[in-house]
Short mmCIF file of C-alpha atoms and ligand atoms in Angstrom, two decimals:
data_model
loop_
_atom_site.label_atom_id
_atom_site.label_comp_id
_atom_site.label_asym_id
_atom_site.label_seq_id
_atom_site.Cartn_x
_atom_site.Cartn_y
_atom_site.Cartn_z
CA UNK O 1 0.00 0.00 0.00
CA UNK O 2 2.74 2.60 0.68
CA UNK O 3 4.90 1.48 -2.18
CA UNK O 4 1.95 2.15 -4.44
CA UNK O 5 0.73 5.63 -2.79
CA UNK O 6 4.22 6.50 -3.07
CA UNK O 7 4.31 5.50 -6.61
CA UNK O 8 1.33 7.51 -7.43
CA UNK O 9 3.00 11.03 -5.65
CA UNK O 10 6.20 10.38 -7.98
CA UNK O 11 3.77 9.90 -11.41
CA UNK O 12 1.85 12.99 -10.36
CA UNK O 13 4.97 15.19 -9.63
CA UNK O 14 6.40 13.64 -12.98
CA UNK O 15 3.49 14.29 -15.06
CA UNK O 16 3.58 18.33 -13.82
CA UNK O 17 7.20 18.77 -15.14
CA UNK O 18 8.58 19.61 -18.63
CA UNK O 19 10.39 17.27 -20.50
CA UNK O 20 13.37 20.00 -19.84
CA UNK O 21 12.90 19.68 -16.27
CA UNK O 22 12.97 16.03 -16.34
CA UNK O 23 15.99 16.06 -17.38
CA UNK O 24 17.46 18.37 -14.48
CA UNK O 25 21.30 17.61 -14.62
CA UNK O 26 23.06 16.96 -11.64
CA UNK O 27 26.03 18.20 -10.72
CA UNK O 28 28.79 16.79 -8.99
CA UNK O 29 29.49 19.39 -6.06
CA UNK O 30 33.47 21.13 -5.98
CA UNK O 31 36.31 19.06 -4.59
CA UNK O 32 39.69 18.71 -4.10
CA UNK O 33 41.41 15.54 -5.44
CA UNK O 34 44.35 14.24 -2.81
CA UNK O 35 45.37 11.03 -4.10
CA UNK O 36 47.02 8.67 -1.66
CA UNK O 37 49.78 5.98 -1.79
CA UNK O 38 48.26 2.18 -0.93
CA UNK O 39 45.55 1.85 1.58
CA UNK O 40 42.96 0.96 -1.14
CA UNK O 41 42.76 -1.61 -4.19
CA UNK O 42 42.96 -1.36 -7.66
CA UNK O 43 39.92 -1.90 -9.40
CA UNK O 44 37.54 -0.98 -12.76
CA UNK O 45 33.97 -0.52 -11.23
CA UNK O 46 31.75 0.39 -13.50
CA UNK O 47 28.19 2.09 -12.74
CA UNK O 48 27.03 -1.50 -12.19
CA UNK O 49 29.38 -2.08 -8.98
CA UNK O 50 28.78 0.28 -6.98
CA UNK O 51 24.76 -0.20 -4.85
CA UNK O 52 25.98 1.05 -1.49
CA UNK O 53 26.92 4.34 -0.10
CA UNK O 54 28.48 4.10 3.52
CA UNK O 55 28.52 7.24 6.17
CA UNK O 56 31.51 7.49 8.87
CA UNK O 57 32.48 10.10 11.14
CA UNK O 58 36.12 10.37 11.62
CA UNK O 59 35.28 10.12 15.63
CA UNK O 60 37.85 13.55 15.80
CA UNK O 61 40.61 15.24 14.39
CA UNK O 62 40.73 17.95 11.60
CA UNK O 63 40.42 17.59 7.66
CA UNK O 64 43.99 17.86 7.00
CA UNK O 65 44.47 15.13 9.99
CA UNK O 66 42.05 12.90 8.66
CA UNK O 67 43.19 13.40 4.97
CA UNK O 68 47.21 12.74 5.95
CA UNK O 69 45.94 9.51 7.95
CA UNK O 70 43.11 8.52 5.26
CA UNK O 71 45.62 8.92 2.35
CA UNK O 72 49.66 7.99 2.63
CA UNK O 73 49.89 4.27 3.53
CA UNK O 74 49.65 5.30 7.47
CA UNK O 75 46.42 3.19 8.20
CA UNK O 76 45.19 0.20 6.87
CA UNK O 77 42.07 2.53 6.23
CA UNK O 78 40.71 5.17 3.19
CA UNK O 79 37.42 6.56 1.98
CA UNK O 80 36.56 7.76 -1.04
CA UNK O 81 36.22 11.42 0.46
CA UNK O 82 36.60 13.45 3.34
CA UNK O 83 33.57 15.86 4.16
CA UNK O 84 35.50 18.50 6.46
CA UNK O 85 32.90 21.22 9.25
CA UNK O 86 32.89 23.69 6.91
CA UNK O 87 31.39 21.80 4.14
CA UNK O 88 34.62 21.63 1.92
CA UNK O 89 35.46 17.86 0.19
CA UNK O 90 38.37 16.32 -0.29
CA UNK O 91 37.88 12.99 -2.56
CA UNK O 92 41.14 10.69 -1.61
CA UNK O 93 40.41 7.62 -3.70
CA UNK O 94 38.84 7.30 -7.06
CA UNK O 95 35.50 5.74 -7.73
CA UNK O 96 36.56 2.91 -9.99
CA UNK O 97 38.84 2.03 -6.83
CA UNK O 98 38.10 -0.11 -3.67
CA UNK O 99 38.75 1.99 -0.54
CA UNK O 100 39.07 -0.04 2.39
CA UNK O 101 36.19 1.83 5.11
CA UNK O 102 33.87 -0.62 6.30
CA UNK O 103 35.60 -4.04 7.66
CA UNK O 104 34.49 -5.78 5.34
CA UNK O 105 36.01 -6.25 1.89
CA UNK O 106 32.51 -7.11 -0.50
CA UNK O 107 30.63 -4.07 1.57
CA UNK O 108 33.78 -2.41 -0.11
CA UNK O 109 33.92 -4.06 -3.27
CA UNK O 110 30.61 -2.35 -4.24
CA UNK O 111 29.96 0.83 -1.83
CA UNK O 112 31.64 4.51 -1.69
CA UNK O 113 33.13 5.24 1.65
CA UNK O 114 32.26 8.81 2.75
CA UNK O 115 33.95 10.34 6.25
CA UNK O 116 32.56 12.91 8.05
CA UNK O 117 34.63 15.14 9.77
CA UNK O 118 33.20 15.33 13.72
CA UNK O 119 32.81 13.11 16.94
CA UNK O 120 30.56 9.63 17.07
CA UNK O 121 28.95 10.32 20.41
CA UNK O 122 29.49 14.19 20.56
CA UNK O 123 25.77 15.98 20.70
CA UNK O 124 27.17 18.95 18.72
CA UNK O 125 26.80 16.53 15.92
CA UNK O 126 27.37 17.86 12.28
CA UNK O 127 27.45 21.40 10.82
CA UNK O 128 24.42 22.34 8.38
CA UNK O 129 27.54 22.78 5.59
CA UNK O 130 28.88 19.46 6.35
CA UNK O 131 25.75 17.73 5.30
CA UNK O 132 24.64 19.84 2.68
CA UNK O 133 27.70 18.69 0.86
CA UNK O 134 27.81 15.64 1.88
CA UNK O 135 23.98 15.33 0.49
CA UNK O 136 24.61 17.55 -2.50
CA UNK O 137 27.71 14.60 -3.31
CA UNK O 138 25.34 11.51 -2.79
CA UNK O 139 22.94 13.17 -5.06
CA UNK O 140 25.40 13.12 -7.39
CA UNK O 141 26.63 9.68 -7.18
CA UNK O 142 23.14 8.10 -6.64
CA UNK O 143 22.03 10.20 -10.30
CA UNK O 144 25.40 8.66 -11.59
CA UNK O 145 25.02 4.67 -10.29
CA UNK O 146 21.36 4.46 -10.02
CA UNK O 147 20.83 3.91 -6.15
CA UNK O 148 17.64 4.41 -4.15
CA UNK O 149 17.69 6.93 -1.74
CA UNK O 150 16.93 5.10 1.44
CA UNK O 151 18.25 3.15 4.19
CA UNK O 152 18.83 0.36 2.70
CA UNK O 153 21.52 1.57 0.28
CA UNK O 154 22.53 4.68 2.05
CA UNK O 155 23.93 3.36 5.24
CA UNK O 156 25.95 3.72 8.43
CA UNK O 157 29.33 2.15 8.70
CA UNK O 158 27.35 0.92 11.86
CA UNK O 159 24.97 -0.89 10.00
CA UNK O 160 27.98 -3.13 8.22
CA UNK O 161 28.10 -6.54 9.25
CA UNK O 162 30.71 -8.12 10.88
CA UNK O 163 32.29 -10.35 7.80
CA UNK O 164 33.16 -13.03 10.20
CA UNK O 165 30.36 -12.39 12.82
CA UNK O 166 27.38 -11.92 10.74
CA UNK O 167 25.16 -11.59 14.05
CA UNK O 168 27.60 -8.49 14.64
CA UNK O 169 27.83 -5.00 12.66
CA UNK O 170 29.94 -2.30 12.25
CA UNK O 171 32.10 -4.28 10.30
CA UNK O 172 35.70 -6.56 11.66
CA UNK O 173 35.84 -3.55 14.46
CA UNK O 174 32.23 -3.07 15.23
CA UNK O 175 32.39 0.91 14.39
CA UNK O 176 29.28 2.43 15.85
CA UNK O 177 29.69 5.50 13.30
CA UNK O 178 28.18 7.88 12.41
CA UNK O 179 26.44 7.44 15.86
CA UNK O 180 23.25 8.69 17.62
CA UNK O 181 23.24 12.61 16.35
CA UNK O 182 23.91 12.08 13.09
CA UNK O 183 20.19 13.20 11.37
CA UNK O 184 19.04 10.50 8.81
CA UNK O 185 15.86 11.94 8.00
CA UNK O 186 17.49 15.08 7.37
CA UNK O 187 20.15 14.15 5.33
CA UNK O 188 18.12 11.72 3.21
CA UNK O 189 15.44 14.83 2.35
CA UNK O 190 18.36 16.78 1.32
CA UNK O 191 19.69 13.86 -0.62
CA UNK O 192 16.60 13.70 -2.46
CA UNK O 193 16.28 17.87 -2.93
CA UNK O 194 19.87 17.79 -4.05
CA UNK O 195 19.42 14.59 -6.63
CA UNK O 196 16.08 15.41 -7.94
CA UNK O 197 15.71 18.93 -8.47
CA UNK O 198 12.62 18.28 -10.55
CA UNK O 199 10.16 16.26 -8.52
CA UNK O 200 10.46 19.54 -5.98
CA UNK O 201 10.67 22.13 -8.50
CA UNK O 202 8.37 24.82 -7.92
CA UNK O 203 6.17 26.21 -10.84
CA UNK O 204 3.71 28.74 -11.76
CA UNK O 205 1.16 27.84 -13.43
CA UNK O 206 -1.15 30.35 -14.44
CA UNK O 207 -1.91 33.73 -13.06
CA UNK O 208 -5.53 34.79 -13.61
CA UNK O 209 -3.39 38.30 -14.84
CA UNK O 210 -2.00 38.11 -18.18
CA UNK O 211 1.21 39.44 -19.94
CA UNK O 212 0.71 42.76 -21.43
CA UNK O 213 -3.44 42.99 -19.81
CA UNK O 214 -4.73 46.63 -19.39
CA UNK O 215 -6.31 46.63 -16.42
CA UNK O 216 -8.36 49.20 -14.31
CA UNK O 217 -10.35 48.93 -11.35
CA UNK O 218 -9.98 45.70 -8.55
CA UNK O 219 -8.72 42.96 -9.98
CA UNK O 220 -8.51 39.06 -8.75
CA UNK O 221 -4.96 38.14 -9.05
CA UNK O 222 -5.09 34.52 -7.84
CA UNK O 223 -1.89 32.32 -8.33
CA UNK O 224 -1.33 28.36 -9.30
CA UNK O 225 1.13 26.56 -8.83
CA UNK O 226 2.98 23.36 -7.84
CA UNK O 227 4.69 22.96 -4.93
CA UNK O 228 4.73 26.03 -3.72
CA UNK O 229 4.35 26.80 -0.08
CA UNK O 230 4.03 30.39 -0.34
CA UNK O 231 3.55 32.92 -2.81
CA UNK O 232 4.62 36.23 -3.10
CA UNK O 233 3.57 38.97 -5.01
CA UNK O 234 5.14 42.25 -5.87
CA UNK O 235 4.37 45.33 -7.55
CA UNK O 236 6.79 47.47 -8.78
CA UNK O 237 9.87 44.92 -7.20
CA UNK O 238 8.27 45.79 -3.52
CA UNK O 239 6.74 43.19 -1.66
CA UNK O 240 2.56 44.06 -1.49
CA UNK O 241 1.10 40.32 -0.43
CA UNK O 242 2.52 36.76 0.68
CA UNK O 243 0.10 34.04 0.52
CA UNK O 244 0.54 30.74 2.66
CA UNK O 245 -2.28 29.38 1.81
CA UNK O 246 -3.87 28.07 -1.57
CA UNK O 247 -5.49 29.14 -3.55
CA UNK O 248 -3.15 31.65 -3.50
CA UNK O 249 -4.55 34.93 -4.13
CA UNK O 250 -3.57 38.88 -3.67
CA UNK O 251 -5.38 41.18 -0.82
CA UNK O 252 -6.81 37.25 0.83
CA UNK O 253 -8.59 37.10 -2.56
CA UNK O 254 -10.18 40.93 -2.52
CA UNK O 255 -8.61 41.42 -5.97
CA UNK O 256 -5.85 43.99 -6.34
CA UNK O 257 -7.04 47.56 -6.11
CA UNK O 258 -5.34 49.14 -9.65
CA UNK O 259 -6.82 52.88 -8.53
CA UNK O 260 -4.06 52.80 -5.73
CA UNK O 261 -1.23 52.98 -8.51
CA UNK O 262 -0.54 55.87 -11.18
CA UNK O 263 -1.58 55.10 -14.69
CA UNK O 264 0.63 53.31 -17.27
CA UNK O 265 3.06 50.80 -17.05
CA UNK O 266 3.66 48.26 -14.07
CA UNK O 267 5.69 45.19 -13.32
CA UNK O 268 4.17 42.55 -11.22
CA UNK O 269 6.01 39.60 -10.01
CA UNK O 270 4.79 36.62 -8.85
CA UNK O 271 7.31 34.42 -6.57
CA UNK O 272 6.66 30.73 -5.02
CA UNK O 273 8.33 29.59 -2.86
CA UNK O 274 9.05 25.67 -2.14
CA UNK O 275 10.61 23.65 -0.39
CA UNK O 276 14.44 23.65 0.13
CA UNK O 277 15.29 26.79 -1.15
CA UNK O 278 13.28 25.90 -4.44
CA UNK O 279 11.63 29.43 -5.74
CA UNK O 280 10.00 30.00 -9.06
CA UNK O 281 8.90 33.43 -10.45
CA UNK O 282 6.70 35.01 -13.07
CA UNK O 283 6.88 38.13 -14.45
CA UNK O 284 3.97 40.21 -15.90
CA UNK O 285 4.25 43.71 -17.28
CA UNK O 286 0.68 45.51 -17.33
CA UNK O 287 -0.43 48.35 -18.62
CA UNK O 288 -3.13 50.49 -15.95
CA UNK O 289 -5.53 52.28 -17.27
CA UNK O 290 -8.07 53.72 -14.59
CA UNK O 291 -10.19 56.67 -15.71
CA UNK O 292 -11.15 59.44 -13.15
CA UNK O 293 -13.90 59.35 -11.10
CA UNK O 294 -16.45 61.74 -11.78
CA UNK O 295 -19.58 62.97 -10.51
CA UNK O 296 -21.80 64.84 -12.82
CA UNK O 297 -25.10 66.65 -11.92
CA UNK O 298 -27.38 68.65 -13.41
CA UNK O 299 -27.98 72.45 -13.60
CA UNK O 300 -27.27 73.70 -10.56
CA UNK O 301 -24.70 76.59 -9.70
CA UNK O 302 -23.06 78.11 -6.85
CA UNK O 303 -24.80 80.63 -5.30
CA UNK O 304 -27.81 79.87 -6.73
CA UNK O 305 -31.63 81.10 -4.60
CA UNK O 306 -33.08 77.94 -4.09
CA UNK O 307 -36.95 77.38 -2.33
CA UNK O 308 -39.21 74.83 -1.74
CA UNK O 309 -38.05 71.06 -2.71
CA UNK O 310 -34.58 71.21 -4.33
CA UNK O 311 -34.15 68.16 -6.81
CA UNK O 312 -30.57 67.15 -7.90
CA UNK O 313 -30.32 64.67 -10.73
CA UNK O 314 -26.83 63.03 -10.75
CA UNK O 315 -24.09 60.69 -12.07
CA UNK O 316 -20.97 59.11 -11.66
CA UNK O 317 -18.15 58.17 -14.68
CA UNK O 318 -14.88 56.64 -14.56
CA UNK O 319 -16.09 53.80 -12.58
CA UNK O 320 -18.99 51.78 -10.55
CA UNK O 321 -20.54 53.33 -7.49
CA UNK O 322 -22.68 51.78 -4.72
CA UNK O 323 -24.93 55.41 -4.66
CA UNK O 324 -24.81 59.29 -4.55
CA UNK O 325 -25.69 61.05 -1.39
CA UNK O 326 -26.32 64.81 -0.81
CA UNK O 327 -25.28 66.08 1.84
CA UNK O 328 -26.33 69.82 3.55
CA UNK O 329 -23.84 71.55 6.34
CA UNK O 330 -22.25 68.25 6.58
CA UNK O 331 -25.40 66.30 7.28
CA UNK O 332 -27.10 63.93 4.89
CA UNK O 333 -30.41 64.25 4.22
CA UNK O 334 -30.93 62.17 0.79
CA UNK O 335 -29.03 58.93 -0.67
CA UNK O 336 -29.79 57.17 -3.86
CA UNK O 337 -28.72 53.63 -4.58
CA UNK O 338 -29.33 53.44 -7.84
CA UNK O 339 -29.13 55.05 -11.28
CA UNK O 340 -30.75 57.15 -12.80
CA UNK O 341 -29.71 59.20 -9.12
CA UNK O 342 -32.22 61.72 -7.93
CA UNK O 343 -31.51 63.58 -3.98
CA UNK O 344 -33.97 65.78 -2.96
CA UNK O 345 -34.32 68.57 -0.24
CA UNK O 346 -36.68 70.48 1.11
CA UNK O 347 -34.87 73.62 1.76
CA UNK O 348 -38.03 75.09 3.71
CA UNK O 349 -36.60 73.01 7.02
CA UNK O 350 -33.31 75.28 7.00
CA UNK O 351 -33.37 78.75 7.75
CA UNK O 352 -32.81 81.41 4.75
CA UNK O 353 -29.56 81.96 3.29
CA UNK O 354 -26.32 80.57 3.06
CA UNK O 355 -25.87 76.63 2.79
CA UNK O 356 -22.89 74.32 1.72
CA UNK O 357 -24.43 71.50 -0.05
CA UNK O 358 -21.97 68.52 -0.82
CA UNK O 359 -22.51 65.87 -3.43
CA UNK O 360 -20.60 63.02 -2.59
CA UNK O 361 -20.24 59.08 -4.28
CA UNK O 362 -17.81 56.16 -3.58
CA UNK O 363 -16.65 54.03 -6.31
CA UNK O 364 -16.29 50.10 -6.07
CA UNK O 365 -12.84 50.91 -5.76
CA UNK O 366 -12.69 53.10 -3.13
CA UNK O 367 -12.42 56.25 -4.46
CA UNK O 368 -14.63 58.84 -3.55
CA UNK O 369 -16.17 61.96 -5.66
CA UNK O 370 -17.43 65.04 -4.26
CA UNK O 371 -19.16 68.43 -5.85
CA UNK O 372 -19.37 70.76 -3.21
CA UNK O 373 -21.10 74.31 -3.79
CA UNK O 374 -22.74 77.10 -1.93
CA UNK O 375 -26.53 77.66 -2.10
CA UNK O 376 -28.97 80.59 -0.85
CA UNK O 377 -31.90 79.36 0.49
CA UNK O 378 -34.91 81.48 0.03
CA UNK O 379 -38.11 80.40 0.80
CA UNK O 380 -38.58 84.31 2.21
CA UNK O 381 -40.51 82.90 5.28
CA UNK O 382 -41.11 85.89 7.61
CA UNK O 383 -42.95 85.27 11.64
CA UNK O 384 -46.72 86.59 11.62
CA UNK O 385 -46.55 89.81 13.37
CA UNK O 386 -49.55 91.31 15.07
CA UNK O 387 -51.02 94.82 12.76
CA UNK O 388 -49.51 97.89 14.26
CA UNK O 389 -52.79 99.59 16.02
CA UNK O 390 -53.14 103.18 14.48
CA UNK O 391 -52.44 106.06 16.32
CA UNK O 392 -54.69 108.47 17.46
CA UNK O 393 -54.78 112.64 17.50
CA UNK O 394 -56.31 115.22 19.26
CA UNK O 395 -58.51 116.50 16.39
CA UNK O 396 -61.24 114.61 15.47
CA UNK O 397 -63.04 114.45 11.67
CA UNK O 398 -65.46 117.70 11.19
CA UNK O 399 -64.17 119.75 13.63
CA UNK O 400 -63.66 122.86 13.15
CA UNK O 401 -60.47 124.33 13.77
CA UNK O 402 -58.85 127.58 14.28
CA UNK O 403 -54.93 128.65 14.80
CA UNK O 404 -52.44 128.46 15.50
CA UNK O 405 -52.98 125.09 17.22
CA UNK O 406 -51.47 122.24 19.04
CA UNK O 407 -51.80 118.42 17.22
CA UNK O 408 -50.58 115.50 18.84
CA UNK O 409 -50.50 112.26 18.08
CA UNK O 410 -50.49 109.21 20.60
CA UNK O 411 -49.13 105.71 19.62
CA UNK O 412 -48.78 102.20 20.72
CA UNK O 413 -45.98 99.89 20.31
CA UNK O 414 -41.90 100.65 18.68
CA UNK O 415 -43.06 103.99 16.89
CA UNK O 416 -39.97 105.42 15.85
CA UNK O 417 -41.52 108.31 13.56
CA UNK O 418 -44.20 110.12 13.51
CA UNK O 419 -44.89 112.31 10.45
CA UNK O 420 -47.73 114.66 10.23
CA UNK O 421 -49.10 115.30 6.99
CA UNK O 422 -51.90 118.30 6.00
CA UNK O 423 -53.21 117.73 2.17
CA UNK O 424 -50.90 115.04 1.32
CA UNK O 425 -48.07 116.92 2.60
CA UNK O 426 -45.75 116.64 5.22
CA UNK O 427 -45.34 119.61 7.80
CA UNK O 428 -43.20 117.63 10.22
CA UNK O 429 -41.40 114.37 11.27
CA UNK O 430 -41.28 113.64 14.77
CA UNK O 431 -38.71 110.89 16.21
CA UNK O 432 -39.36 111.23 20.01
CA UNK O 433 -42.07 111.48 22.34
CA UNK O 434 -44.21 113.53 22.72
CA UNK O 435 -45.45 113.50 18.86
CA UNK O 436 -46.69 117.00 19.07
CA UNK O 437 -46.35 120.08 16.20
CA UNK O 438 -48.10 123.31 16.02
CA UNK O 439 -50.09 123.96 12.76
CA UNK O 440 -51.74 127.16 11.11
CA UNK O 441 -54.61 126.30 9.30
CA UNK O 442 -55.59 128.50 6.32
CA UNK O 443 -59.20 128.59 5.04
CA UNK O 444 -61.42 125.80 4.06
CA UNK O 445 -61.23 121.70 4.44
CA UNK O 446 -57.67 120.00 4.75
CA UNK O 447 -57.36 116.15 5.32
CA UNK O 448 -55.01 115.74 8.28
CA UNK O 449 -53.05 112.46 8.79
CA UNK O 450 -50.45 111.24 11.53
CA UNK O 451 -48.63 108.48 10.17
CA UNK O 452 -46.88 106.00 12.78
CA UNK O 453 -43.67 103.98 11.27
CA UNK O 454 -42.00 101.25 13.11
CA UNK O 455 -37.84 100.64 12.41
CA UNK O 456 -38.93 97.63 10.47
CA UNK O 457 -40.46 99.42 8.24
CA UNK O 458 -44.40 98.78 9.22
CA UNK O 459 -46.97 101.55 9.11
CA UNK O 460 -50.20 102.67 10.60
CA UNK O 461 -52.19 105.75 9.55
CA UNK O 462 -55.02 107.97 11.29
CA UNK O 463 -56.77 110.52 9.50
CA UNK O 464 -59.63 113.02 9.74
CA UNK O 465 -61.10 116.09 7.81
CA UNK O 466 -61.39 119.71 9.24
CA UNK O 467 -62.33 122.64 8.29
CA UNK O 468 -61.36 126.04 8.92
ZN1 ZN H 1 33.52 4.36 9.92
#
């Protein structure tokens, strides 16, 4: 059951690649050759001999330590390469040849001894360099003699039997190396990174934006891929979004909000992001095109008298909007949803004169559009004011008069002139109490009037005829 779920994972990641990427080459990582004196055997293995690759640790000492006692004829003991702390490889005896590693001479006839440099039972364990070239080497050699990556074929020096104890391993000296800290699961993943770059490739597949696309408005940018853990995206070379979770999409999947960048030309880059350092990105130059927002209304001007129920027809262009509100001294008092957009007001619930009415809509996008402009209200609504009462006067209609003689008048309420008028013509204006003026009348009938004015301008009259 495993074996054939695990089959099915390797088809599927297969069947994603290119033929290119199936063909990934593998490179052999750099070395240094040091070739020793003795200490090995002569032999012609071809990529058929070799099945087994065996770890050591060289249980102490330095590279050059290891290499000098690995190499001249000083040990009855060589591997094929020396894997020093900081990563650096030294290869001591060539790959056709036998080295003698394990204690045990067919283990050697068909295996590659590798040495680590670093301490059996030390919990420091390796450096991070040490096995990524020691896995980036494997990956090589497994590419080059066919040979699974697991632990069957990629084994300890512990894990070497005994030749003449098979019930013991470690080989004739029962080495216990690499030892307890030495991470198989680790390595192995690396192996596998390192010697098939394909199966974790990472790869975009489509982008819902396409090369060259004029765009305006909010727009879903939503990423595939394989094998990708994370995507990135950028705008402009800056980081705007990472995504760690499919389907991977800009803004959590609220589309990319074009209005927020200038008009023209942009360069958006896509980046996933795999596993072990695996990252593949996609480039897409767009053109944005975003028109202004607009609001649009008709007739109406600043400054203008307005009464009674004001009626604004208006519209938006450049983009979509969810309504048009009006708004008076900062306040709404009408919203329309929906086109054709009519706000009304009844200016008779302000008081007369100046108002600052706005006109205000928000696109889908977020951008907003005002009109603001100054309006006169005048519905010329005036408070009811009682009638002035008329004044009265000392001479009373067909009496009959002789003078030089005294007229006064006698008001009620603000008077604050009196004029006294004989024929239709004034003989005096009076502006303080008492309203009083001396009058000489010649022979015959005059009309006399007192006329009573308030400061706001209101009036009341009394008249009589006399005669003389
Ligand atoms: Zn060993």
């Amino acid at each position: 059951m495993v074996r054939r779920a695990f089959a099915a994972v390797v088809l599927c990641a297969l069947a994603g690649v290119s033929a290119a990427a199936a063909a990934l080459p593998v490179k052999r990582p750099p070395l240094t050759w040091m070739r020793g004196d003795g200490s090995y055997t002569k032999a012609s293995r071809g990529t058929h001999a070799v099945t087994t690759i065996v770890i050591h640790d060289t249980d102490g000492g330095s590279l050059d330590g290891n290499v000098w006692y690995l190499s001249g004829g000083h040990s009855h003991a060589s591997a094929h390469y020396v894997i020093a702390r900081d990563g650096s490889i030294v290869q001591l005896v060539h790959l056709s040849d036998i080295a003698w590693h394990s204690g045990n001479a067919s283990v050697n006839a068909h295996s590659i001894g590798i040495e680590h440099v670093g301490d059996t039972y030390d919990p420091a364990g390796y450096t991070t360099a040490e096995y990524r070239s020691s896995a980036r080497l494997v990956a090589w050699l497994v590419r080059r003699y066919s040979i699974p990556v697991d632990r069957t074929h990629i084994i300890g020096h512990s894990q070497v039997p005994d030749p003449n104890n098979p019930a013991l391993l470690g080989g004739s000296d029962h080495h216990t190396d690499p030892g307890p800290y030495w991470r198989w699961g680790y390595y192995l993943n690396l192996v596998r990174h390192f010697a098939f770059p394909e199966r974790y490739a990472v790869h975009v597949d489509t982008t819902t934006i396409d090369r060259g696309e004029t765009l305006s408005g909010i727009v879903p940018w939503v990423v595939r891929t394989k094998r990708a853990r994370r995507v990135e995206f950028l705008l402009d070379g800056q980081l705007v979004w990472s995504d760690s979770r499919r389907p991977f999409a800009f803004g959590g999947g609220r589309g990319w909000n074009t209005t927020n960048v200038a008009n023209g030309t942009h360069l958006l880059t896509v980046r996933a992001i795999g596993t072990g350092h695996h990252i593949a990105s996609e480039r897409l130059v767009v053109d944005v095109a975003n028109r202004n927002f607009a609001l649009t209304t008709s007739a109406i001007h600043a400054w203008e008298k307005v009464k009674g129920v004001l009626r604004v027809r208006a519209n938006v262009r450049g983009a979509h909007t969810g309504g048009i509100g009006l708004y008076v001294d900062g306040h709404i008092v009408s919203r329309d949803r929906r086109a054709p957009y009519t706000l009304h007001w009844d200016s008779r619930r302000a008081h007369d004169g100046l108002h600052r009415i706005t006109l205000a809509a928000v696109a889908r996008d977020g951008r907003v559009a005002k009109r603001r402009l100054p309006l006169v209200v005048s519905n010329d609504v005036r408070p009811k004011r009682p009638p002035l009462p008329p004044p009265e006067q000392n001479l009373a209609d067909g009496q009959i008069v002789t003078g030089p003689l005294e007229w006064h008048a006698h008001t009620v309420g603000p008077i604050a002139r009196v004029q006294f008028v004989v024929d239709g013509a004034v003989i005096a204006t009076e502006t303080r109490e008492p309203w009083t003026t001396t009058w000489t009348p010649t022979p015959g009938s005059h009309t006399l009037e007192v006329r009573a004015f308030t400061r706001d301008g209101r009036q009341a009259t009394v008249a009589a005829t006399v005669s003389s």
